[in-house]
Structure formats: C-alpha cells, structure tokens
JSON list of C-alpha atoms in Angstrom, two decimals:
[
{"chain": "A", "resi": 12, "resn": "MET", "atom": "CA", "xyz": [100.80, 57.42, 70.17]},
{"chain": "A", "resi": 13, "resn": "ALA", "atom": "CA", "xyz": [100.71, 57.55, 73.96]},
{"chain": "A", "resi": 14, "resn": "VAL", "atom": "CA", "xyz": [100.35, 60.90, 75.66]},
{"chain": "A", "resi": 15, "resn": "HIS", "atom": "CA", "xyz": [102.21, 61.23, 78.93]},
{"chain": "A", "resi": 16, "resn": "LYS", "atom": "CA", "xyz": [100.95, 63.61, 81.55]},
{"chain": "A", "resi": 17, "resn": "ILE", "atom": "CA", "xyz": [103.60, 65.75, 83.19]},
{"chain": "A", "resi": 18, "resn": "THR", "atom": "CA", "xyz": [103.49, 65.13, 86.91]},
{"chain": "A", "resi": 19, "resn": "TRP", "atom": "CA", "xyz": [104.64, 67.89, 89.23]},
{"chain": "A", "resi": 20, "resn": "ASN", "atom": "CA", "xyz": [106.08, 67.32, 92.67]},
{"chain": "A", "resi": 21, "resn": "VAL", "atom": "CA", "xyz": [103.76, 68.32, 95.50]},
{"chain": "A", "resi": 22, "resn": "TYR", "atom": "CA", "xyz": [105.79, 71.46, 96.23]},
{"chain": "A", "resi": 23, "resn": "GLU", "atom": "CA", "xyz": [105.50, 72.51, 92.58]},
{"chain": "A", "resi": 24, "resn": "VAL", "atom": "CA", "xyz": [101.71, 72.14, 92.66]},
{"chain": "A", "resi": 25, "resn": "LEU", "atom": "CA", "xyz": [101.53, 74.27, 95.83]},
{"chain": "A", "resi": 26, "resn": "GLU", "atom": "CA", "xyz": [103.86, 76.88, 94.27]},
{"chain": "A", "resi": 27, "resn": "LYS", "atom": "CA", "xyz": [101.58, 77.11, 91.21]},
{"chain": "A", "resi": 28, "resn": "VAL", "atom": "CA", "xyz": [98.51, 77.52, 93.45]},
{"chain": "A", "resi": 29, "resn": "ALA", "atom": "CA", "xyz": [100.27, 80.20, 95.53]},
{"chain": "A", "resi": 30, "resn": "ALA", "atom": "CA", "xyz": [101.20, 82.15, 92.38]},
{"chain": "A", "resi": 31, "resn": "GLU", "atom": "CA", "xyz": [97.60, 82.16, 91.11]},
{"chain": "A", "resi": 32, "resn": "ARG", "atom": "CA", "xyz": [95.30, 85.02, 92.15]},
{"chain": "A", "resi": 33, "resn": "LYS", "atom": "CA", "xyz": [91.90, 83.64, 91.18]},
{"chain": "A", "resi": 34, "resn": "LYS", "atom": "CA", "xyz": [90.22, 81.18, 93.53]},
{"chain": "A", "resi": 35, "resn": "ALA", "atom": "CA", "xyz": [88.70, 79.18, 90.66]},
{"chain": "A", "resi": 36, "resn": "GLU", "atom": "CA", "xyz": [92.12, 78.74, 89.06]},
{"chain": "A", "resi": 37, "resn": "LYS", "atom": "CA", "xyz": [93.68, 77.66, 92.38]},
{"chain": "A", "resi": 38, "resn": "ILE", "atom": "CA", "xyz": [90.99, 74.98, 92.69]},
{"chain": "A", "resi": 39, "resn": "SER", "atom": "CA", "xyz": [91.51, 73.94, 89.07]},
{"chain": "A", "resi": 40, "resn": "ILE", "atom": "CA", "xyz": [95.28, 73.51, 89.59]},
{"chain": "A", "resi": 41, "resn": "LEU", "atom": "CA", "xyz": [94.68, 71.34, 92.65]},
{"chain": "A", "resi": 42, "resn": "LYS", "atom": "CA", "xyz": [92.13, 69.19, 90.81]},
{"chain": "A", "resi": 43, "resn": "ARG", "atom": "CA", "xyz": [94.28, 68.79, 87.69]},
{"chain": "A", "resi": 44, "resn": "ASN", "atom": "CA", "xyz": [97.22, 67.68, 89.82]},
{"chain": "A", "resi": 45, "resn": "ASP", "atom": "CA", "xyz": [95.27, 65.46, 92.19]},
{"chain": "A", "resi": 46, "resn": "SER", "atom": "CA", "xyz": [97.37, 62.73, 93.82]},
{"chain": "A", "resi": 47, "resn": "THR", "atom": "CA", "xyz": [97.22, 60.77, 97.02]},
{"chain": "A", "resi": 48, "resn": "ALA", "atom": "CA", "xyz": [100.42, 62.53, 98.10]},
{"chain": "A", "resi": 49, "resn": "LEU", "atom": "CA", "xyz": [98.87, 65.98, 97.58]},
{"chain": "A", "resi": 50, "resn": "ARG", "atom": "CA", "xyz": [95.69, 64.98, 99.40]},
{"chain": "A", "resi": 51, "resn": "THR", "atom": "CA", "xyz": [97.72, 63.49, 102.27]},
{"chain": "A", "resi": 52, "resn": "ILE", "atom": "CA", "xyz": [99.69, 66.72, 102.70]},
{"chain": "A", "resi": 53, "resn": "LEU", "atom": "CA", "xyz": [96.62, 68.96, 102.51]},
{"chain": "A", "resi": 54, "resn": "GLN", "atom": "CA", "xyz": [94.62, 66.80, 104.89]},
{"chain": "A", "resi": 55, "resn": "GLY", "atom": "CA", "xyz": [97.52, 66.58, 107.33]},
{"chain": "A", "resi": 56, "resn": "CYS", "atom": "CA", "xyz": [97.87, 70.36, 107.35]},
{"chain": "A", "resi": 57, "resn": "TYR", "atom": "CA", "xyz": [94.23, 71.43, 107.46]},
{"chain": "A", "resi": 58, "resn": "HIS", "atom": "CA", "xyz": [92.34, 68.62, 109.25]},
{"chain": "A", "resi": 59, "resn": "PRO", "atom": "CA", "xyz": [92.09, 69.64, 112.93]},
{"chain": "A", "resi": 60, "resn": "ALA", "atom": "CA", "xyz": [91.95, 66.05, 114.22]},
{"chain": "A", "resi": 61, "resn": "ILE", "atom": "CA", "xyz": [95.18, 64.97, 112.53]},
{"chain": "A", "resi": 62, "resn": "LYS", "atom": "CA", "xyz": [98.25, 65.55, 114.67]},
{"chain": "A", "resi": 63, "resn": "LEU", "atom": "CA", "xyz": [101.47, 63.72, 113.91]},
{"chain": "A", "resi": 64, "resn": "PRO", "atom": "CA", "xyz": [103.16, 62.41, 117.09]},
{"chain": "A", "resi": 65, "resn": "LEU", "atom": "CA", "xyz": [106.45, 64.07, 116.19]},
{"chain": "A", "resi": 66, "resn": "PRO", "atom": "CA", "xyz": [108.33, 66.90, 117.88]},
{"chain": "A", "resi": 67, "resn": "GLU", "atom": "CA", "xyz": [107.56, 70.40, 116.65]},
{"chain": "A", "resi": 68, "resn": "GLY", "atom": "CA", "xyz": [110.13, 72.11, 114.47]},
{"chain": "A", "resi": 69, "resn": "THR", "atom": "CA", "xyz": [112.77, 70.84, 112.08]},
{"chain": "A", "resi": 70, "resn": "PRO", "atom": "CA", "xyz": [114.56, 67.64, 113.05]},
{"chain": "A", "resi": 71, "resn": "PRO", "atom": "CA", "xyz": [118.26, 67.23, 112.26]},
{"chain": "A", "resi": 72, "resn": "TYR", "atom": "CA", "xyz": [118.34, 65.85, 108.71]},
{"chain": "A", "resi": 73, "resn": "GLU", "atom": "CA", "xyz": [120.46, 66.20, 105.60]},
{"chain": "A", "resi": 74, "resn": "ALA", "atom": "CA", "xyz": [118.39, 67.40, 102.68]},
{"chain": "A", "resi": 75, "resn": "SER", "atom": "CA", "xyz": [118.92, 65.52, 99.44]},
{"chain": "A", "resi": 76, "resn": "GLU", "atom": "CA", "xyz": [120.17, 67.24, 96.33]},
{"chain": "A", "resi": 77, "resn": "GLY", "atom": "CA", "xyz": [116.97, 68.15, 94.50]},
{"chain": "A", "resi": 78, "resn": "HIS", "atom": "CA", "xyz": [118.10, 66.84, 91.12]},
{"chain": "A", "resi": 79, "resn": "ASN", "atom": "CA", "xyz": [119.38, 63.63, 92.72]},
{"chain": "A", "resi": 80, "resn": "ALA", "atom": "CA", "xyz": [116.74, 62.83, 95.35]},
{"chain": "A", "resi": 81, "resn": "PRO", "atom": "CA", "xyz": [116.45, 59.05, 95.81]},
{"chain": "A", "resi": 82, "resn": "SER", "atom": "CA", "xyz": [112.64, 59.16, 95.76]},
{"chain": "A", "resi": 83, "resn": "THR", "atom": "CA", "xyz": [109.65, 61.49, 95.61]},
{"chain": "A", "resi": 84, "resn": "LEU", "atom": "CA", "xyz": [106.78, 62.34, 97.88]},
{"chain": "A", "resi": 85, "resn": "LEU", "atom": "CA", "xyz": [104.51, 61.01, 95.13]},
{"chain": "A", "resi": 86, "resn": "LYS", "atom": "CA", "xyz": [106.07, 57.57, 95.71]},
{"chain": "A", "resi": 87, "resn": "ARG", "atom": "CA", "xyz": [106.63, 57.77, 99.46]},
{"chain": "A", "resi": 88, "resn": "TRP", "atom": "CA", "xyz": [103.25, 59.11, 100.65]},
{"chain": "A", "resi": 89, "resn": "GLU", "atom": "CA", "xyz": [102.44, 55.70, 102.17]},
{"chain": "A", "resi": 90, "resn": "ASP", "atom": "CA", "xyz": [105.18, 56.28, 104.75]},
{"chain": "A", "resi": 91, "resn": "PHE", "atom": "CA", "xyz": [102.75, 58.55, 106.59]},
{"chain": "A", "resi": 92, "resn": "LYS", "atom": "CA", "xyz": [101.00, 55.46, 108.00]},
{"chain": "A", "resi": 93, "resn": "TYR", "atom": "CA", "xyz": [104.02, 55.12, 110.30]},
{"chain": "A", "resi": 94, "resn": "PHE", "atom": "CA", "xyz": [103.56, 58.60, 111.76]},
{"chain": "A", "resi": 95, "resn": "SER", "atom": "CA", "xyz": [100.57, 57.83, 113.97]},
{"chain": "A", "resi": 96, "resn": "PRO", "atom": "CA", "xyz": [100.13, 57.38, 117.72]},
{"chain": "A", "resi": 97, "resn": "LYS", "atom": "CA", "xyz": [99.47, 53.67, 117.08]},
{"chain": "A", "resi": 98, "resn": "SER", "atom": "CA", "xyz": [102.82, 53.31, 115.28]},
{"chain": "A", "resi": 99, "resn": "VAL", "atom": "CA", "xyz": [104.62, 55.08, 118.13]},
{"chain": "A", "resi": 100, "resn": "GLN", "atom": "CA", "xyz": [103.12, 52.56, 120.57]},
{"chain": "A", "resi": 101, "resn": "LYS", "atom": "CA", "xyz": [104.09, 49.65, 118.34]},
{"chain": "A", "resi": 102, "resn": "LEU", "atom": "CA", "xyz": [107.50, 50.76, 117.04]},
{"chain": "A", "resi": 103, "resn": "GLY", "atom": "CA", "xyz": [108.62, 53.28, 119.66]},
{"chain": "A", "resi": 104, "resn": "LYS", "atom": "CA", "xyz": [109.09, 57.03, 119.50]},
{"chain": "A", "resi": 105, "resn": "ILE", "atom": "CA", "xyz": [112.76, 56.92, 118.43]},
{"chain": "A", "resi": 106, "resn": "LYS", "atom": "CA", "xyz": [112.11, 54.48, 115.55]},
{"chain": "A", "resi": 107, "resn": "VAL", "atom": "CA", "xyz": [109.19, 56.57, 114.23]},
{"chain": "A", "resi": 108, "resn": "GLU", "atom": "CA", "xyz": [111.23, 59.78, 114.44]},
{"chain": "A", "resi": 109, "resn": "ARG", "atom": "CA", "xyz": [114.12, 58.06, 112.62]},
{"chain": "A", "resi": 110, "resn": "MET", "atom": "CA", "xyz": [111.72, 56.92, 109.88]},
{"chain": "A", "resi": 111, "resn": "PHE", "atom": "CA", "xyz": [110.43, 60.48, 109.55]},
{"chain": "A", "resi": 112, "resn": "ILE", "atom": "CA", "xyz": [113.98, 61.79, 109.10]},
{"chain": "A", "resi": 113, "resn": "GLN", "atom": "CA", "xyz": [114.64, 59.07, 106.50]},
{"chain": "A", "resi": 114, "resn": "LEU", "atom": "CA", "xyz": [111.57, 60.22, 104.58]},
{"chain": "A", "resi": 115, "resn": "LEU", "atom": "CA", "xyz": [112.76, 63.84, 104.65]},
{"chain": "A", "resi": 116, "resn": "GLU", "atom": "CA", "xyz": [116.20, 62.80, 103.39]},
{"chain": "A", "resi": 117, "resn": "ALA", "atom": "CA", "xyz": [114.78, 60.63, 100.59]},
{"chain": "A", "resi": 118, "resn": "ILE", "atom": "CA", "xyz": [112.57, 63.21, 98.88]},
{"chain": "A", "resi": 119, "resn": "HIS", "atom": "CA", "xyz": [113.17, 66.51, 97.07]},
{"chain": "A", "resi": 120, "resn": "PRO", "atom": "CA", "xyz": [114.30, 69.16, 99.60]},
{"chain": "A", "resi": 121, "resn": "GLU", "atom": "CA", "xyz": [111.34, 71.42, 98.72]},
{"chain": "A", "resi": 122, "resn": "ASP", "atom": "CA", "xyz": [108.92, 68.56, 99.32]},
{"chain": "A", "resi": 123, "resn": "ALA", "atom": "CA", "xyz": [110.68, 67.92, 102.64]},
{"chain": "A", "resi": 124, "resn": "LYS", "atom": "CA", "xyz": [109.91, 71.54, 103.60]},
{"chain": "A", "resi": 125, "resn": "ILE", "atom": "CA", "xyz": [106.26, 70.95, 102.65]},
{"chain": "A", "resi": 126, "resn": "VAL", "atom": "CA", "xyz": [106.14, 67.84, 104.88]},
{"chain": "A", "resi": 127, "resn": "LEU", "atom": "CA", "xyz": [107.59, 69.81, 107.81]},
{"chain": "A", "resi": 128, "resn": "GLN", "atom": "CA", "xyz": [105.12, 72.64, 107.25]},
{"chain": "A", "resi": 129, "resn": "MET", "atom": "CA", "xyz": [102.26, 70.12, 107.19]},
{"chain": "A", "resi": 130, "resn": "LYS", "atom": "CA", "xyz": [103.52, 68.40, 110.35]},
{"chain": "A", "resi": 131, "resn": "ASP", "atom": "CA", "xyz": [103.55, 71.70, 112.23]},
{"chain": "A", "resi": 132, "resn": "LYS", "atom": "CA", "xyz": [100.11, 72.69, 110.82]},
{"chain": "A", "resi": 133, "resn": "LYS", "atom": "CA", "xyz": [101.44, 75.82, 109.09]},
{"chain": "A", "resi": 134, "resn": "PRO", "atom": "CA", "xyz": [99.06, 76.67, 106.22]},
{"chain": "A", "resi": 135, "resn": "PHE", "atom": "CA", "xyz": [100.51, 76.85, 102.74]},
{"chain": "A", "resi": 136, "resn": "LYS", "atom": "CA", "xyz": [100.78, 80.24, 101.08]},
{"chain": "A", "resi": 137, "resn": "GLY", "atom": "CA", "xyz": [97.78, 80.89, 98.86]},
{"chain": "A", "resi": 138, "resn": "VAL", "atom": "CA", "xyz": [95.98, 77.69, 99.91]},
{"chain": "A", "resi": 139, "resn": "SER", "atom": "CA", "xyz": [93.16, 78.17, 102.40]},
{"chain": "A", "resi": 140, "resn": "ALA", "atom": "CA", "xyz": [91.12, 75.45, 104.04]},
{"chain": "A", "resi": 141, "resn": "ALA", "atom": "CA", "xyz": [88.13, 76.73, 102.02]},
{"chain": "A", "resi": 142, "resn": "ILE", "atom": "CA", "xyz": [90.01, 76.17, 98.76]},
{"chain": "A", "resi": 143, "resn": "VAL", "atom": "CA", "xyz": [90.97, 72.66, 99.88]},
{"chain": "A", "resi": 144, "resn": "ARG", "atom": "CA", "xyz": [87.33, 71.91, 100.76]},
{"chain": "A", "resi": 145, "resn": "GLU", "atom": "CA", "xyz": [86.14, 73.10, 97.37]},
{"chain": "A", "resi": 146, "resn": "ALA", "atom": "CA", "xyz": [88.80, 71.22, 95.41]},
{"chain": "A", "resi": 147, "resn": "PHE", "atom": "CA", "xyz": [88.45, 68.01, 97.43]},
{"chain": "A", "resi": 148, "resn": "PRO", "atom": "CA", "xyz": [85.09, 67.79, 99.22]},
{"chain": "A", "resi": 149, "resn": "ASN", "atom": "CA", "xyz": [85.12, 65.62, 102.37]},
{"chain": "A", "resi": 150, "resn": "LEU", "atom": "CA", "xyz": [88.93, 65.78, 102.70]},
{"chain": "A", "resi": 151, "resn": "ILE", "atom": "CA", "xyz": [88.68, 68.09, 105.71]},
{"chain": "A", "resi": 152, "resn": "PRO", "atom": "CA", "xyz": [85.63, 68.84, 107.87]},
{"chain": "A", "resi": 153, "resn": "PRO", "atom": "CA", "xyz": [83.57, 72.00, 107.41]},
{"chain": "A", "resi": 154, "resn": "GLU", "atom": "CA", "xyz": [84.43, 74.90, 109.68]}
]
C-alpha cells in the first residue's frame, strides 16, 4: 500500500510556521515541507544579493480563484529564472513583467501574495532570516 504525503502550498507552509511559537517547531515545519518552491521564495526574500528586476508594489493582475487555480507555485517555481537582469536584457522589460503577471494569475491567490511579498523583500510573519538559515544552511548568507 502506497503512502502519499500531503503537500501544502507554499503559503500554507508559511502560515503554519507563523502560527507556531517555538523556534524548533518552526524549523521542523520548514524542513518537513521542504520544496524547491519554498526554498526559492525564502531565498528571494532573505538573500540580500537577490533583487528581481521588477517594479515595486503590486502589478495589475487578476487573481485566480483559489480552488480553481490553473497551476501551483510548487509546479511553476522554475518561472523565476525569467525574472533576472539577464532575462530583461534578452527578452525585454515588458515581456518579463508580462510573464510575472501571468505567473501571479496562474497560481493560488495566497501564493501570489507570497511571491509579491518576496519580490519586495518583505519578511514573512514568524519567519526570520535566522530561522531560514537554521532550517536550510547555505540558502542565505550569514549576517
């Protein structure tokens, strides 16, 4: 009999971490729900050298219906390779911004909020850089 692991969306993992009071439990939740998408979001938010070449604030986009989102951040994390200065040079600023909006519209609306928060380097509630460093060593540089 196969056992299937329940996979939470990135926003759900961050909500669970925010609700937890104990540092050790926060770290445990992050580790148990490790995914490339989660690591990408945390690194994008807390790594000082990572700056997405996108305008600050919320772009005009239509959030998907959560229960009917066409995709998930867990599946679309690779799209972040397009949000780099190199991609802007290659594809153009407008094209990259359009692709960013398409990503936001394709994923769960709460995950879209997480992506926007990461883009603008706004730390997640209950998740400090120290907790990220402990859960995922070498993901972000030491202070």
